[in-house]
Coordinates of C-alpha atoms and ligand atoms in Angstrom, one line a residue:
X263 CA -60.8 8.1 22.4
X264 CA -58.9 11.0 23.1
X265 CA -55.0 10.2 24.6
X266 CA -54.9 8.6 28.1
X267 CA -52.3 8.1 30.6
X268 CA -52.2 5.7 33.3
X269 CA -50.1 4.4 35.7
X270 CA -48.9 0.9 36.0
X271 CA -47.5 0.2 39.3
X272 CA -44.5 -2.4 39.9
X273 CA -42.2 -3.6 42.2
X274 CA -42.9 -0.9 46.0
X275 CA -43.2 2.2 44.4
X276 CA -42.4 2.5 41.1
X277 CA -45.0 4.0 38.0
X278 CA -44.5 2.8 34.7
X279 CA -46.6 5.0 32.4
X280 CA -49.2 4.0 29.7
X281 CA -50.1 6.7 27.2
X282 CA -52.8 5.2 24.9
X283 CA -55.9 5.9 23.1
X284 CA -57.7 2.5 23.4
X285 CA -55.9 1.1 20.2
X286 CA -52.0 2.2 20.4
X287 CA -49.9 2.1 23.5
X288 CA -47.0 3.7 24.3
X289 CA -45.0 2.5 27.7
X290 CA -42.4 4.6 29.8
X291 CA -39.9 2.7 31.6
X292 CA -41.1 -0.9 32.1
X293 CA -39.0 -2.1 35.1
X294 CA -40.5 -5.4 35.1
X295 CA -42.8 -7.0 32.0
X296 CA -45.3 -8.5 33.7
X297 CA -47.8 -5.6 35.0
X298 CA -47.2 -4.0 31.3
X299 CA -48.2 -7.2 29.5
X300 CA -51.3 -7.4 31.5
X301 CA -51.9 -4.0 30.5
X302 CA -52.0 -4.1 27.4
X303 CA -54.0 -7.3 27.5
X304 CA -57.1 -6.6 29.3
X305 CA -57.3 -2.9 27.7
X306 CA -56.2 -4.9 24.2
X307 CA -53.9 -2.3 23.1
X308 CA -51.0 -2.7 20.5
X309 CA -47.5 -1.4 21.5
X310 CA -46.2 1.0 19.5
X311 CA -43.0 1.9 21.3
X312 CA -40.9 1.9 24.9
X313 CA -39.4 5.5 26.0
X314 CA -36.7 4.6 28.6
X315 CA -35.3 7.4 30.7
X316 CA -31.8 6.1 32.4
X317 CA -30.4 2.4 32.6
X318 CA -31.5 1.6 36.3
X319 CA -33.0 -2.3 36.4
X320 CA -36.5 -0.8 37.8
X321 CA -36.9 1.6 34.5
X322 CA -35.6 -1.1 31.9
X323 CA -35.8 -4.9 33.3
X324 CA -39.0 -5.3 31.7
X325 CA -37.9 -4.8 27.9
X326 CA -36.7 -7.7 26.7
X327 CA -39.4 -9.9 27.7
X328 CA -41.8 -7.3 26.3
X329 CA -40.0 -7.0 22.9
X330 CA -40.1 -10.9 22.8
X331 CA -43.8 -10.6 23.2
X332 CA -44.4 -7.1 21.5
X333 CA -42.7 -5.8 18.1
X334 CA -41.8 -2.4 18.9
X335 CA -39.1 -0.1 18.9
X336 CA -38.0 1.3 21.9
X337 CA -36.0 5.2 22.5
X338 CA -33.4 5.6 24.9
X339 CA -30.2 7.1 26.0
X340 CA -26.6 6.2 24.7
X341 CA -25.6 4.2 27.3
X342 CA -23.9 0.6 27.1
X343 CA -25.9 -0.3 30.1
X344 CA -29.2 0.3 28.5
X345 CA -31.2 -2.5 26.6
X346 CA -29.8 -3.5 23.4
X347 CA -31.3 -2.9 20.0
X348 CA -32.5 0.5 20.9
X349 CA -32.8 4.1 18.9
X350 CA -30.4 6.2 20.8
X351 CA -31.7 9.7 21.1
X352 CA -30.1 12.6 22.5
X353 CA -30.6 16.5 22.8
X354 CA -33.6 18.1 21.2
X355 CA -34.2 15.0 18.9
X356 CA -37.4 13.8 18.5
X357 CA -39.5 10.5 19.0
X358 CA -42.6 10.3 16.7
X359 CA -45.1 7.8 17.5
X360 CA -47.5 8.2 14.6
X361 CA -50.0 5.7 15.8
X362 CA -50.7 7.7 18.5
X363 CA -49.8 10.9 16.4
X364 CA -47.9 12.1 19.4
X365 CA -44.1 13.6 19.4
X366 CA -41.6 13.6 21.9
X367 CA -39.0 16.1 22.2
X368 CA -35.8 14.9 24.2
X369 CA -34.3 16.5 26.9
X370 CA -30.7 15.2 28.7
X371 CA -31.2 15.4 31.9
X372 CA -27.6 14.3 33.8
X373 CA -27.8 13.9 38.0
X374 CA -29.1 10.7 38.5
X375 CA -27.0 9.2 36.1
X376 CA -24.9 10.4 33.8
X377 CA -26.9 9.7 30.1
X378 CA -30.4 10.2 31.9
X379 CA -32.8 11.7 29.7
X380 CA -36.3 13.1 29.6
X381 CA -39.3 13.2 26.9
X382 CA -41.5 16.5 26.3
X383 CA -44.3 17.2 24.5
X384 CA -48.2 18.0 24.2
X385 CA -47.8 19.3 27.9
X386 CA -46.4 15.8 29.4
X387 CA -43.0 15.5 30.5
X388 CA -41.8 12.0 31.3
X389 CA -38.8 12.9 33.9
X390 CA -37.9 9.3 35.1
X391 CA -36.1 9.8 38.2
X392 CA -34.8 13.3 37.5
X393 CA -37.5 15.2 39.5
X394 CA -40.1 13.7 41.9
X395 CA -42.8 15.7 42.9
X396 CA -41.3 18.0 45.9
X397 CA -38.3 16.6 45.6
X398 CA -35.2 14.8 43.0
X399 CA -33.8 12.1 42.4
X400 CA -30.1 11.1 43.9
X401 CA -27.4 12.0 42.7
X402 CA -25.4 8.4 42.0
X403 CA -24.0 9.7 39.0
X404 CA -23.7 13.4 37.8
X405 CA -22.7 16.4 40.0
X406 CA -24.8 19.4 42.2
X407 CA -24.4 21.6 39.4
X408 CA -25.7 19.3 36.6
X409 CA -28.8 18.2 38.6
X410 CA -29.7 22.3 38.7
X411 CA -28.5 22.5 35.3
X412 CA -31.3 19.5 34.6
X413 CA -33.6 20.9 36.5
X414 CA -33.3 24.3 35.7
X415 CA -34.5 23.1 31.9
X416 CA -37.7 21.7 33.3
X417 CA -38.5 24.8 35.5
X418 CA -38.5 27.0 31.7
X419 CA -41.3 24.2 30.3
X420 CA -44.8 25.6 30.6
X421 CA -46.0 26.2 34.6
X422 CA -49.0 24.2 33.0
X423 CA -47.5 20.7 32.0
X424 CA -48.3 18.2 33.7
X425 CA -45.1 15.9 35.5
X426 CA -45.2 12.1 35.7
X427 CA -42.7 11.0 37.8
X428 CA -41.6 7.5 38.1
X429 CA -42.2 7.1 41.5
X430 CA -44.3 7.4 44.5
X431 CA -41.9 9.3 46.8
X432 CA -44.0 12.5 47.3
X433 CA -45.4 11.9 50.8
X434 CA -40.7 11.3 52.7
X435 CA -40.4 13.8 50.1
X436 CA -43.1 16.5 51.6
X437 CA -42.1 15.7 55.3
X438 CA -38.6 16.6 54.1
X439 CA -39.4 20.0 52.2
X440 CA -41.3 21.0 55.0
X441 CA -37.7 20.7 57.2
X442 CA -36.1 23.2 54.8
X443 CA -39.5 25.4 53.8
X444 CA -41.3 25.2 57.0
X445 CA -43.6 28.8 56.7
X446 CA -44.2 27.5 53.1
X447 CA -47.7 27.9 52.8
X448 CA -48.4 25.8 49.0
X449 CA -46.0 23.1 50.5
X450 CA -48.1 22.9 53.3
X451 CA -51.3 22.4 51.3
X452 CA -49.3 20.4 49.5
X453 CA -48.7 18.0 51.9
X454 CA -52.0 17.8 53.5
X455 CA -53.7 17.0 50.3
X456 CA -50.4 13.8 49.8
X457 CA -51.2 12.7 53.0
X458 CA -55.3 12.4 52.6
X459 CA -54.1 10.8 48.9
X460 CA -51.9 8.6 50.6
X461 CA -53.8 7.3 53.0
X462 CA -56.5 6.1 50.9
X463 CA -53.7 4.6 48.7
X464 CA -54.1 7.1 46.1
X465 CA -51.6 8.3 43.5
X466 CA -50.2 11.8 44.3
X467 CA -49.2 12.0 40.3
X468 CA -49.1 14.0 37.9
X469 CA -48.0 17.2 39.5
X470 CA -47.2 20.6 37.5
X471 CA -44.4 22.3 36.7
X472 CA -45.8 25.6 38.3
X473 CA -46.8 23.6 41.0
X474 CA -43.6 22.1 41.8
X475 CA -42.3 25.7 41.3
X476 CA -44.1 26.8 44.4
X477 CA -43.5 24.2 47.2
X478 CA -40.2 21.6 45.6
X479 CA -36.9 23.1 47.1
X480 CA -35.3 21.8 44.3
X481 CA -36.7 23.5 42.2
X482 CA -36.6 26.7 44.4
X483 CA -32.8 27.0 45.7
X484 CA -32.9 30.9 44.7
X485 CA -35.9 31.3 46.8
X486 CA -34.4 33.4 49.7
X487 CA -36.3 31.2 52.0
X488 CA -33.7 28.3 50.7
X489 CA -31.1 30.0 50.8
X490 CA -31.1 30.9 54.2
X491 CA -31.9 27.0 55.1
X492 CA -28.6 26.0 52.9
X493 CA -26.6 28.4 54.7
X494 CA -27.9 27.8 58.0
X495 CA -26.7 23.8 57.4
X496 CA -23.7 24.9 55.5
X497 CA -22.1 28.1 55.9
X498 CA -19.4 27.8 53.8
X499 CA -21.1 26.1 50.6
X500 CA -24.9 27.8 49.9
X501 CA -23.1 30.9 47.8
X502 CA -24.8 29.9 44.5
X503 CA -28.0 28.5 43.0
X504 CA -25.6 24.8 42.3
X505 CA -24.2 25.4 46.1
X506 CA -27.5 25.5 47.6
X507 CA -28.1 22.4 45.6
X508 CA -26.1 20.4 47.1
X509 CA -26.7 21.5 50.4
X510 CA -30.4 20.6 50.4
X511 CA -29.6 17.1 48.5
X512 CA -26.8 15.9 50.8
X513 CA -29.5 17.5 54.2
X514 CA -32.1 14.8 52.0
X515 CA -29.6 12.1 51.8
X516 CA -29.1 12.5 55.7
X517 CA -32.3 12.6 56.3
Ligands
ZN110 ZN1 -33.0 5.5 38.8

């Protein structure tokens, strides 16, 4: 079997991702044990590893009861509020999982919080609560200008890899990008096909890269069309990509 990936829903709206082949398993943030477990049981899959994206209780309060079950080593972010007994990786290090012969390059990712970190690689990108699909995560940690900075290294990946967020916020996030794009005609589209998802209970997820290039304004705040909506909300701070940033995130946070 070629390499699947699957979501695992938990707690309102969170994903935790499954990346397996029908033998190995490799998980992505378990906020809570339970729906992983199962997982792995009824598909009877062997865990090879846990890649863990920032410290928050809904990405990590899962691994310890999973370890206890599962003997597996688990990547993650220098941070003393992450699980203990992890391998700490950072910039451009890499996470091997030869079961799966997969390898993950790591990207750190600051805005969220401050050690939040990303995994790349055969055209996936794990972002964790970095970017959502038309929109970003909040900023509870880092600054404006390392959220773009973050960002920014995710809009020079490949317009073709595919984005797994760990959430289902695309359908507040569309009716807010349509506030600050409104003559946006991909967003548009966008949110039409979200909302026919959506109500069917369907995941919006994975989205692309080039996709999210077209219609997120995060991902867009040199767009002219962004610009303008910055400055028109605040005057005196849209005068640079970072500006603009903050503009549209503290408009979001309002919103
Ligand atoms: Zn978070």
């Amino acid at each position: 079997m070629s390499i699947q990936i699957e979501p695992i829903k938990a707690f309102t709206d969170n994903y935790i991702w499954a990346v397996h082949d029908g033998r190995h398993c490799v998980i992505v943030d378990p906020g809570e044990a339970s729906g992983a477990l199962d997982f792995l049981e009824r598909h009877e899959l062997s865990l090879c590893g846990l890649m863990l994206t920032h410290h928050h209780h809904d990405h990590v309060g899962g691994v310890d009861e999973i370890r206890a079950r599962h003997d597996a080593p688990a990547w993650g972010p220098d941070d003393r509020r992450m699980p203990k007994n992890l391998q700490v990786v950072s910039e451009d290090q890499q996470v091997t999982i030869e079961e799966l012969d997969l390898t993950f390059k790591v990207m750190e990712t600051p805005g969220h919080t401050t050690s939040h970190i990303a995994f790349f690689g055969h055209g996936l990108l794990f972002c964790g609560d970095t970017l959502f699909s038309a929109g970003c995560g909040r900023l509870f940690e880092g600054t404006p200008a390392q959220m773009q900075h973050s960002i920014d290294k995710f809009a020079a990946l490949p317009d073709s890899t595919r984005v797994y967020c760990a959430h289902e916020y695309t359908e507040s996030n569309c009716n807010f990008a349509r506030q600050v794009e409104p003559r946006n005609a991909a967003l548009a589209e966008r949110c039409n096909r979200v909302e026919e998802l959506r109500r069917r209970d369907r995941i919006t997820l994975p989205s692309t890269i080039g996709a999210e290039k077209a219609f997120n304004p995060f991902m867009r705040t040199r767009e002219s069309a962004v610009v303008k909506a910055a400055q028109l909300r605040e005057p005196d701070q849209a005068d640079s990509p970072e500006g603009v940033f903050g503009v549209i995130r503290r408009w979001k946070d309002a919103a």
